[in-house]
Amino acid sequence: MVPSFFRLAVQRIAILMGVYFISRMLFLLWNWNLYSSFPAGKIGLAFFYGLRFDLSAIVLTNFAVMLLWLAPAAWTRRPWLTRIELALFAVINLICIGSNFADAEFVKFIGKRSGFDMLLIHQDLEQQSFSLLTSYWQFCVGLVLTISVAVWFARPLRTLQEAGPLWLKAGWRLLAVALLVVAARGGFQFKPLHPMHAYFTTHHELGLLTLNTPFNVIKSRPSIVERQRFFSGDREPIVRLRDMTKLTRPPLALAKDFNVVILLVESLSTEYVGAANDFEGYTPFLDSLAKESFFYKYNFANARRSIEGLPAVICGIPNIMAEPVITSDFSNNRYECLPNILSRRGYSTYFLHGAHNGSMHFDTFSRIAGFENFVGLNEFPKGNKQDLDEYWGVLDEPMLQHAVKLIDLAPKPVMMGVFTLSSHHPYFIPPQHTGKFPKGDLEIHESMGYADYAIEQFFKSARKKPWFNKTIFVITGDHTQKFYHKEYGNLLGYYRVPLFIYVPGLKDHKIAFDPARLTQHIDVVPSVMDLLGVNLPDRLLVGQSVFDTKAEGRAYSFNPPEYWYLDTKLFMNMRRNGEVYNVKKHEGAIRLIDATVDASVLDPAIANLKSVAHYLNEGLIRNNLYGWRQSL
């Protein structure tokens, strides 16, 4: 016989699931302008997937109350305990559902579900709180009525009865705890449920509908981004960045409607590429490809980790905080990434990463970025064990060959991102290739030879396809790895990854470019837009086309706890408080020397870096990276 505390738990949770359903319906109807164009089936899926998030939020927020449900029946029949439990149940869920109700309106201002990052603008909220309560009094009335009805129907503790041997009572309680743990983590999947899992489609709005605010707040943390305003207003940094990153000419538009394929090669440091150095490397194919490509050997990653490199290359968002955007409270912000932009222009979009699904949240972030199709270990065709390594997942060669097949079958044009993995520790080499690549001086060198070979086979297959000459290929490393040559053993060397932009169909169109230009990951998106001829009025105000030879190249990043900045004249570090130090002159091939830097050179550089930090910081916190025109 099912014990009464178990039946009480089911009844209470069912009531709360109904209340969360009502709050989601309010969110939908109050923001109907966002959802009116979606098919009923998509909206229904958002409600269905939302059940999982609601159940998790209910268990997590009511955990203290649920512990009382598991108490011996002799205790729960005490009147004072019944009153305390019911009061806790009412207050906790009044707050939780209240946050859901509030977000139905607040989402119009911040474009996402509220999280812990809202505390960063708590002064703004405090100033507007009275106005909000009086303006939306109907929300308050509806909230109180909804919770009152829920409490009215809630079965009280004093009705609990219990019989049977002690072992049976303990067994039921252990089962209840196990079920609650599963519900709290959102299921049995590899990683616990995360707000990014709500984005089951590329449409940001449906992800917001799937989520609930209590879950989003619980899963968020006190943000690592401290609000930094280096300027009294937003106009000055925005004007500076707008002028600094805009094209000095119309877009090239020499590759209009071309496919776009981006290969992010795990740990591909510039040090390993012979074409970038005066010593032999480990990438003979990429060395040969450099001669046919727009090859930039002074290119810099905007971060040091794979999970940060992906948003930089695909979305143009550099790392400016200690935590990656993908796992931060800003993961469900609105982003205009390359697949978002191109899918609206008729492109089919794919992202491939051979590791198990959930690895670094690439599967969920790929949907946020706009990739309609994801291929990970789960989706990769099964049947050939030789396609897999013994550690991570799908080897580079079979995954890249699969990429060719997908492009063949996909409606054209295609935008595809492929993130390789074989050059990651423990650097597995397929048995059939043992001894084929130089061992080198570091353990990664042999696996880098295999990654280069896999890319070569990819291009051998791609060259035979009719779409090859109508494709823009971008190849870069996600970050660096170990170094052997001392010239790479410094802060700049730690960020140097090569950049290849290969457009075989442009043989008859010459584009002037500077192979010694300073470039960075966040330049990839505007460079591709330049080739495609796409002009975005509300573009991200960082990164610039590498083909705009009249504009100066630069690179910057956040290396906790400080920023660094490099342009053609100087290098400098800046602390979070705006204090600049370690200023060095820049000569020739990123050679830094100790010398006095004139204020006429230093001051604009400081203003540039502060503008970047100010704009990105405010843009992430307020979720308005693309709404900068409002500040002009």
XYZ file of C-alpha atoms in Angstrom:
632
model
C 0.000 0.000 0.000
C 1.308 3.447 -0.973
C 1.932 5.477 2.212
C -0.019 8.682 2.792
C 3.100 10.916 2.723
C 3.793 9.639 -0.803
C 0.243 10.474 -1.886
C 0.554 13.917 -0.282
C 3.785 14.578 -2.182
C 2.203 13.582 -5.494
C -0.826 15.779 -4.823
C 1.215 18.830 -3.798
C 3.580 18.485 -6.772
C 0.627 18.076 -9.134
C -0.910 21.293 -7.785
C 2.360 23.163 -8.294
C 2.785 21.741 -11.790
C -0.634 23.189 -12.559
C 0.375 26.564 -11.131
C 3.579 26.567 -13.210
C 1.452 25.727 -16.260
C -0.718 28.775 -15.538
C 2.351 31.006 -15.204
C 3.733 29.704 -18.519
C 0.374 30.364 -20.171
C 0.502 33.918 -18.790
C 3.997 34.314 -20.216
C 2.752 33.123 -23.609
C -0.368 35.282 -23.770
C 1.278 38.413 -22.358
C 3.989 38.136 -25.007
C 1.779 36.845 -27.786
C 3.457 39.184 -30.295
C 6.591 37.025 -29.898
C 4.762 33.748 -30.457
C 1.888 34.452 -32.839
C 3.949 33.378 -35.861
C 4.950 30.001 -34.375
C 2.968 26.854 -35.236
C 0.833 25.476 -32.419
C 2.964 22.327 -32.460
C 6.139 24.264 -31.590
C 4.403 26.085 -28.746
C 3.019 22.763 -27.533
C 6.535 21.318 -27.507
C 7.736 24.259 -25.405
C 5.013 23.476 -22.847
C 5.844 19.760 -22.963
C 9.600 20.238 -22.537
C 8.865 22.804 -19.865
C 7.368 20.128 -17.601
C 10.850 18.802 -16.939
C 12.107 22.236 -15.894
C 9.015 22.849 -13.768
C 9.403 19.570 -11.897
C 13.071 20.284 -11.245
C 12.307 23.813 -10.019
C 9.504 22.594 -7.754
C 11.698 19.991 -6.072
C 14.673 22.325 -5.711
C 12.674 25.223 -4.260
C 10.456 23.112 -1.986
C 13.191 20.834 -0.704
C 12.912 22.047 2.909
C 9.143 21.502 2.878
C 9.557 18.062 1.347
C 11.806 17.014 4.205
C 8.866 17.662 6.545
C 6.703 15.407 4.368
C 9.123 12.556 5.080
C 8.973 13.056 8.843
C 7.292 10.350 10.952
C 3.495 10.660 10.957
C 3.491 11.093 14.732
C 5.306 14.401 14.237
C 3.388 15.680 11.228
C 0.058 15.440 13.067
C 1.109 18.192 15.482
C -0.947 21.355 14.720
C 1.964 23.796 15.041
C 4.072 21.802 12.557
C 1.170 21.660 10.111
C 0.808 25.448 10.267
C 4.549 26.036 9.789
C 4.715 23.644 6.857
C 1.716 25.199 5.109
C 3.095 28.716 5.660
C 6.473 27.702 4.199
C 4.721 26.075 1.245
C 2.745 29.272 0.606
C 5.650 31.720 0.981
C 8.183 29.721 -1.047
C 5.828 29.255 -3.950
C 4.493 32.801 -3.759
C 8.056 33.983 -4.379
C 8.762 31.423 -7.095
C 5.544 31.880 -9.037
C 5.826 35.623 -8.464
C 9.139 35.608 -10.319
C 7.460 33.764 -13.193
C 4.644 36.313 -13.294
C 7.097 39.217 -13.164
C 9.179 37.822 -16.019
C 6.130 37.803 -18.284
C 6.623 41.578 -18.458
C 10.304 41.876 -17.557
C 11.358 39.706 -20.524
C 10.357 42.586 -22.783
C 13.145 44.653 -21.265
C 15.953 42.123 -20.856
C 15.088 39.590 -23.573
C 15.656 36.566 -21.325
C 14.545 34.893 -18.108
C 15.825 36.615 -14.972
C 18.832 35.117 -13.217
C 21.305 36.036 -10.549
C 22.825 38.597 -12.917
C 19.796 40.822 -12.258
C 21.422 41.678 -8.933
C 24.035 43.593 -10.911
C 21.379 46.140 -11.817
C 19.539 45.960 -8.487
C 19.649 49.753 -8.088
C 17.714 50.181 -11.326
C 15.154 47.615 -10.150
C 14.771 49.242 -6.724
C 14.164 52.637 -8.284
C 11.438 51.231 -10.533
C 9.863 48.719 -8.118
C 6.971 50.895 -6.894
C 6.165 52.021 -10.412
C 6.160 48.413 -11.619
C 3.857 47.230 -8.816
C 1.320 49.978 -9.458
C 1.489 49.593 -13.241
C 0.996 45.825 -13.144
C -1.270 45.488 -10.114
C -3.315 42.864 -11.943
C -0.289 40.562 -11.876
C -0.110 40.910 -8.085
C -3.804 40.169 -7.670
C -3.601 37.172 -9.989
C -0.546 35.874 -8.152
C -2.168 36.063 -4.705
C -5.333 34.383 -5.972
C -3.376 31.596 -7.682
C -1.304 30.781 -4.584
C -4.339 31.035 -2.327
C -6.191 28.452 -4.405
C -3.090 26.196 -4.424
C -2.821 26.386 -0.617
C -6.567 25.791 -0.229
C -6.368 22.543 -2.172
C -3.089 21.422 -0.607
C -3.573 18.361 1.567
C -2.431 19.252 5.138
C 0.205 17.302 7.030
C -2.131 16.435 9.892
C -3.987 13.992 7.627
C -0.945 11.734 7.246
C -1.240 8.182 8.552
C 1.410 5.490 8.661
C 1.481 1.776 9.396
C 3.706 -1.188 8.736
C 7.158 -2.383 9.784
C 10.098 -0.007 10.140
C 11.981 -1.438 7.148
C 9.014 -0.753 4.871
C 8.693 2.843 6.107
C 12.418 3.366 5.539
C 12.229 1.778 2.089
C 9.430 4.092 0.945
C 11.408 7.097 2.168
C 14.550 5.989 0.346
C 12.506 5.563 -2.828
C 11.003 9.020 -2.366
C 14.443 10.605 -1.889
C 15.783 8.826 -4.983
C 12.872 10.038 -7.098
C 13.287 13.590 -5.820
C 17.001 13.569 -6.673
C 16.256 12.386 -10.214
C 13.544 15.036 -10.570
C 15.847 17.767 -9.236
C 18.650 16.960 -11.700
C 16.141 16.701 -14.539
C 16.587 13.026 -15.371
C 19.312 10.445 -15.860
C 21.216 12.291 -18.621
C 25.004 12.801 -18.587
C 24.845 16.249 -16.969
C 22.152 17.806 -14.764
C 19.507 19.911 -16.450
C 20.794 23.353 -17.406
C 18.963 26.450 -18.711
C 20.577 25.924 -22.114
C 18.733 22.601 -22.459
C 15.535 24.619 -22.838
C 16.627 25.657 -26.316
C 15.324 22.607 -28.163
C 15.125 24.722 -31.316
C 17.097 27.601 -32.800
C 14.305 30.033 -31.908
C 15.340 31.938 -28.796
C 11.731 32.805 -27.916
C 10.679 29.158 -27.590
C 13.543 28.544 -25.180
C 12.286 31.392 -22.991
C 8.820 29.835 -22.970
C 10.218 26.416 -22.038
C 12.185 27.765 -19.086
C 10.773 28.958 -15.805
C 12.354 31.737 -13.771
C 12.903 29.888 -10.439
C 14.912 27.188 -12.262
C 16.946 29.814 -14.121
C 17.732 31.691 -10.890
C 18.741 28.507 -9.057
C 21.004 27.346 -11.873
C 22.608 30.760 -12.215
C 25.249 32.022 -9.841
C 26.475 35.380 -8.594
C 27.930 36.596 -11.862
C 31.654 36.711 -12.367
C 31.127 39.834 -14.456
C 31.373 42.817 -12.150
C 29.537 45.759 -13.603
C 32.179 48.049 -15.062
C 31.338 51.430 -16.461
C 34.496 53.128 -17.682
C 32.394 55.946 -19.151
C 29.622 58.041 -17.617
C 27.314 57.172 -20.495
C 27.115 54.533 -23.219
C 27.298 56.829 -26.218
C 31.041 57.552 -26.117
C 32.256 53.906 -26.143
C 29.629 52.914 -28.699
C 30.565 55.690 -31.115
C 34.244 54.785 -30.749
C 33.613 51.087 -31.410
C 31.197 51.778 -34.249
C 33.803 53.881 -36.037
C 36.640 51.504 -35.146
C 34.987 48.370 -36.529
C 32.929 49.607 -39.480
C 34.052 48.894 -43.038
C 35.902 51.743 -44.757
C 34.268 50.671 -48.031
C 31.178 48.729 -49.184
C 31.193 44.954 -48.507
C 33.227 42.945 -51.031
C 30.294 40.649 -51.930
C 32.630 38.496 -54.067
C 31.298 35.244 -52.620
C 27.597 35.966 -52.520
C 25.508 32.949 -51.433
C 28.640 30.783 -51.042
C 28.608 27.931 -48.549
C 30.505 28.623 -45.323
C 32.498 25.867 -43.589
C 34.386 26.633 -40.378
C 36.873 24.094 -39.047
C 37.848 24.673 -35.434
C 40.883 22.470 -34.891
C 41.503 21.383 -31.324
C 44.700 22.928 -29.864
C 46.061 24.121 -33.237
C 48.771 26.547 -32.143
C 50.595 28.699 -34.687
C 53.789 27.130 -33.377
C 52.830 23.801 -34.971
C 52.360 25.298 -38.457
C 55.553 25.408 -40.482
C 54.190 28.061 -42.877
C 54.037 30.517 -39.966
C 57.577 29.962 -38.724
C 61.181 29.596 -39.804
C 61.288 26.051 -38.421
C 59.548 22.870 -39.548
C 56.065 22.223 -38.229
C 53.703 19.273 -38.039
C 51.012 20.309 -40.519
C 52.347 19.715 -44.057
C 48.912 19.956 -45.647
C 48.004 23.208 -43.912
C 51.415 24.545 -44.935
C 50.518 23.897 -48.565
C 47.008 25.312 -48.091
C 48.487 28.525 -46.680
C 49.879 29.297 -50.155
C 46.363 29.227 -51.642
C 44.626 30.952 -48.745
C 44.336 34.282 -47.040
C 46.682 33.157 -44.302
C 47.172 35.186 -41.122
C 49.969 33.982 -38.901
C 49.574 36.829 -36.426
C 46.110 35.737 -35.433
C 45.040 35.510 -31.786
C 42.470 33.448 -29.954
C 40.241 35.514 -27.682
C 40.418 32.913 -24.929
C 42.383 29.914 -23.671
C 39.668 27.240 -23.571
C 37.578 25.420 -26.178
C 34.339 26.373 -24.477
C 35.305 30.047 -24.903
C 36.754 29.704 -28.385
C 33.474 28.552 -29.935
C 31.459 31.723 -29.107
C 34.400 33.859 -30.273
C 34.658 32.243 -33.710
C 30.982 31.489 -34.377
C 29.386 34.496 -32.656
C 32.188 37.058 -32.532
C 32.006 37.321 -28.725
C 35.408 37.534 -27.007
C 35.994 36.273 -23.512
C 35.733 39.100 -20.973
C 35.095 37.134 -17.793
C 36.534 34.228 -15.869
C 33.586 31.976 -16.729
C 32.709 30.969 -20.308
C 29.617 32.581 -21.812
C 28.281 29.087 -22.585
C 27.996 28.093 -18.914
C 27.383 31.566 -17.480
C 24.124 33.249 -16.562
C 24.300 34.943 -19.958
C 24.026 31.710 -21.946
C 20.364 32.386 -22.702
C 20.945 35.954 -23.874
C 20.032 36.783 -27.449
C 22.997 36.325 -29.785
C 23.335 37.060 -33.480
C 25.797 34.353 -34.497
C 26.859 33.297 -37.972
C 24.325 30.435 -38.243
C 21.530 32.705 -36.898
C 22.316 35.298 -39.528
C 22.709 32.894 -42.438
C 19.734 30.662 -41.631
C 17.507 33.723 -42.067
C 19.020 34.045 -45.528
C 18.076 30.525 -46.548
C 21.144 28.587 -45.388
C 20.848 25.113 -43.901
C 23.057 24.942 -40.814
C 25.018 22.103 -39.176
C 27.393 21.779 -36.247
C 29.567 18.686 -35.758
C 31.537 17.725 -32.672
C 32.512 14.106 -32.161
C 32.480 13.997 -28.349
C 29.584 12.612 -26.326
C 26.516 14.824 -26.336
C 26.639 17.328 -23.502
C 30.405 17.767 -23.690
C 31.095 21.432 -22.896
C 27.385 22.067 -23.634
C 28.255 22.364 -27.330
C 25.037 20.624 -28.338
C 22.806 23.084 -26.505
C 24.869 26.178 -27.332
C 24.887 25.226 -31.004
C 21.108 25.638 -31.027
C 21.344 28.979 -29.238
C 23.850 30.050 -31.898
C 21.380 29.079 -34.617
C 22.571 25.673 -35.866
C 19.477 23.732 -36.878
C 21.287 20.376 -36.937
C 23.781 18.936 -34.464
C 25.910 15.832 -34.945
C 27.699 14.481 -31.894
C 28.639 10.994 -30.800
C 24.945 10.047 -30.449
C 24.014 11.167 -33.972
C 27.109 9.917 -35.786
C 26.397 6.756 -37.845
C 27.075 3.626 -35.822
C 28.602 0.377 -36.998
C 32.320 0.992 -37.460
C 34.353 0.843 -34.258
C 37.395 2.170 -36.117
C 35.634 5.536 -36.382
C 35.969 6.017 -32.627
C 38.925 6.631 -30.386
C 39.217 5.004 -26.985
C 38.483 8.167 -24.991
C 36.490 11.030 -26.494
C 34.374 9.904 -29.420
C 34.534 10.209 -33.201
C 37.994 10.539 -34.745
C 38.734 13.529 -36.959
C 39.033 11.663 -40.268
C 35.643 9.888 -40.201
C 33.892 12.960 -38.780
C 35.279 15.214 -41.504
C 34.314 12.672 -44.163
C 30.830 12.636 -42.671
C 30.821 16.430 -42.969
C 31.388 16.118 -46.720
C 28.438 13.726 -47.003
C 26.173 16.069 -45.050
C 27.075 19.037 -47.252
C 26.319 16.882 -50.283
C 22.841 16.055 -49.022
C 21.952 19.403 -47.446
C 19.881 22.074 -49.193
C 22.256 24.727 -50.487
C 23.716 27.034 -49.438
C 25.148 25.440 -46.295
C 26.735 26.876 -43.190
C 28.661 24.233 -41.244
C 30.870 24.307 -38.179
C 33.113 21.353 -37.313
C 35.004 21.156 -34.025
C 37.683 18.443 -34.160
C 38.876 16.497 -31.111
C 41.673 14.044 -31.974
C 44.433 16.504 -31.046
C 43.109 16.634 -27.485
C 44.776 14.757 -24.657
C 45.442 11.780 -24.596
C 46.256 12.317 -28.312
C 44.974 9.000 -29.632
C 46.387 7.858 -32.980
C 44.288 5.303 -34.915
C 46.147 1.960 -35.154
C 46.216 2.089 -38.966
C 48.180 5.366 -38.748
C 50.677 4.348 -36.068
C 54.158 5.578 -36.976
C 52.889 7.639 -39.909
C 53.349 11.076 -38.333
C 56.451 12.594 -36.696
C 56.615 12.133 -32.940
C 58.074 15.610 -32.489
C 59.174 17.138 -29.218
C 55.797 17.287 -27.470
C 53.184 14.564 -27.095
C 50.644 16.641 -29.024
C 52.820 16.858 -32.161
C 52.003 13.393 -33.484
C 48.259 13.881 -33.039
C 48.518 17.266 -34.735
C 49.990 15.423 -37.701
C 46.948 13.157 -37.689
C 44.577 16.150 -37.490
C 46.379 17.705 -40.461
C 46.062 14.430 -42.386
C 42.316 14.268 -41.594
C 41.873 17.820 -42.929
C 43.801 16.856 -46.061
C 41.454 13.919 -46.680
C 38.493 16.235 -46.125
C 39.712 18.571 -48.856
C 40.526 15.668 -51.188
C 36.900 14.595 -50.952
C 35.521 18.136 -51.067
C 37.474 19.086 -54.211
C 35.495 16.487 -56.169
C 32.169 18.064 -55.248
C 30.247 20.632 -57.309
C 29.855 22.860 -54.251
C 33.603 23.112 -53.578
C 34.224 26.237 -55.677
C 31.240 27.954 -54.080
C 32.448 27.572 -50.506
C 34.291 29.758 -48.015
C 36.522 27.593 -45.804
C 37.756 29.039 -42.513
C 40.298 27.072 -40.471
C 41.666 28.096 -37.099
C 42.591 26.628 -33.730
C 40.312 26.975 -30.738
C 43.261 27.774 -28.464
C 46.939 26.942 -28.024
C 48.508 24.026 -26.196
C 51.980 23.285 -24.879
C 54.877 25.193 -26.447
C 58.396 24.079 -27.306
C 60.034 27.143 -28.868
C 60.698 29.882 -26.355
C 59.333 32.628 -28.629
C 55.893 31.147 -27.942
C 56.415 30.973 -24.195
C 54.868 34.344 -23.387
C 51.422 35.864 -23.052
C 51.073 36.595 -26.762
C 52.394 33.169 -27.708
C 49.800 31.548 -25.471
C 47.052 33.041 -27.672
C 48.542 32.609 -31.161
C 46.490 30.361 -33.405
C 46.642 30.475 -37.230
C 43.796 31.715 -39.398
C 43.196 30.362 -42.915
C 40.425 31.745 -45.117
C 40.359 29.644 -48.258
C 37.967 30.530 -51.076
C 38.876 28.388 -54.107
C 36.194 30.007 -56.248
C 37.838 33.455 -56.029
C 40.701 32.654 -58.403
C 39.533 35.297 -60.869
C 38.925 37.901 -58.170
C 41.957 39.300 -56.436
C 41.521 40.652 -52.928
C 44.247 42.776 -51.433
C 45.242 41.487 -48.022
C 48.069 41.930 -45.562
C 49.492 38.589 -44.373
C 51.208 40.399 -41.483
C 47.957 41.916 -40.234
C 46.996 41.468 -36.596
C 43.779 39.467 -36.468
C 41.706 37.672 -33.835
C 38.955 35.078 -33.586
C 36.181 37.641 -33.382
C 37.203 38.910 -36.842
C 35.891 35.710 -38.466
C 32.194 36.669 -38.499
C 32.647 40.178 -39.976
C 35.166 38.812 -42.504
C 32.729 36.171 -43.753
C 29.977 38.806 -43.875
C 32.294 40.989 -45.966
C 32.880 38.198 -48.503
C 29.188 37.322 -48.659
C 28.188 40.948 -49.041
C 25.961 40.953 -45.959
C 25.743 44.323 -44.221
C 24.245 44.115 -40.733
C 23.024 47.471 -39.395
C 22.799 46.126 -35.820
C 26.079 44.253 -35.903
C 28.198 43.398 -32.898
C 30.598 46.288 -32.261
C 33.718 44.161 -31.804
C 35.733 42.401 -34.475
C 36.337 43.678 -37.991
C 36.876 42.319 -41.473
C 40.438 41.128 -42.038
C 40.051 42.226 -45.676
C 39.610 45.894 -44.801
C 43.234 46.882 -45.338
C 42.591 50.550 -44.520
C 41.542 49.671 -40.987
C 44.124 48.767 -38.347
C 44.073 45.235 -36.931
C 44.193 44.539 -33.212
C 43.656 41.793 -30.642
C 42.520 41.694 -27.027
C 41.221 39.346 -24.374
C 40.552 38.938 -20.686
C 43.199 36.912 -18.901
C 41.857 36.761 -15.334
C 42.094 39.013 -13.488
C 43.046 41.557 -16.173
C 42.715 42.523 -19.835
C 45.424 42.654 -22.465
C 45.437 44.637 -25.696
C 47.645 44.619 -28.792
C 47.656 46.849 -31.841
C 50.281 47.745 -34.436
C 52.004 50.189 -32.092
C 51.836 48.841 -28.559
C 50.932 46.123 -26.090
C 49.464 46.762 -22.651
C 47.723 45.191 -19.681
C 44.781 46.749 -17.857
C 43.433 45.768 -14.468
C 39.715 45.578 -13.751
C 39.823 49.010 -12.130
C 41.126 50.577 -15.357
C 44.748 50.843 -14.225
C 47.071 50.366 -17.215
C 50.546 48.868 -16.813
C 53.188 46.829 -18.655
C 52.986 49.112 -21.681
C 55.441 48.114 -24.404
C 56.163 49.318 -27.891
C 55.379 46.989 -30.745
C 57.779 46.627 -33.631
C 57.662 44.373 -36.663
C 56.404 40.831 -36.253
C 54.719 41.349 -32.859
C 58.091 42.069 -31.270
C 57.631 43.909 -27.989
C 60.327 46.191 -26.640
C 60.672 48.231 -23.462
C 60.408 51.847 -24.541
C 58.410 54.929 -23.681
C 55.067 55.065 -25.471
C 53.865 58.527 -26.372
C 50.530 59.601 -24.893
C 49.173 60.304 -28.381
C 49.476 56.559 -29.054
C 48.697 55.218 -25.583
C 45.567 57.238 -24.793
C 43.551 56.086 -27.852
C 44.557 52.475 -27.144
C 43.357 52.767 -23.546
C 40.086 54.290 -24.750
C 39.687 51.441 -27.265
C 40.121 48.729 -24.637
C 37.910 50.463 -22.100
C 35.237 50.882 -24.768
C 35.332 47.159 -25.561
C 35.093 46.192 -21.880
C 32.336 48.725 -21.178
C 30.237 47.757 -24.205
C 30.524 43.979 -23.734
C 30.020 44.189 -19.980
C 26.888 46.303 -20.216
C 25.663 44.395 -23.253
C 25.839 41.021 -21.507
C 24.300 42.241 -18.264
C 21.461 44.074 -20.012
C 21.159 41.610 -22.906
C 21.329 44.407 -25.470
C 24.582 43.812 -27.340
C 22.735 44.536 -30.575
C 20.613 47.424 -29.326
C 23.456 49.953 -29.244
C 21.682 52.366 -31.610
C 19.353 53.278 -28.751
C 22.310 54.933 -26.990
C 23.238 57.213 -29.918
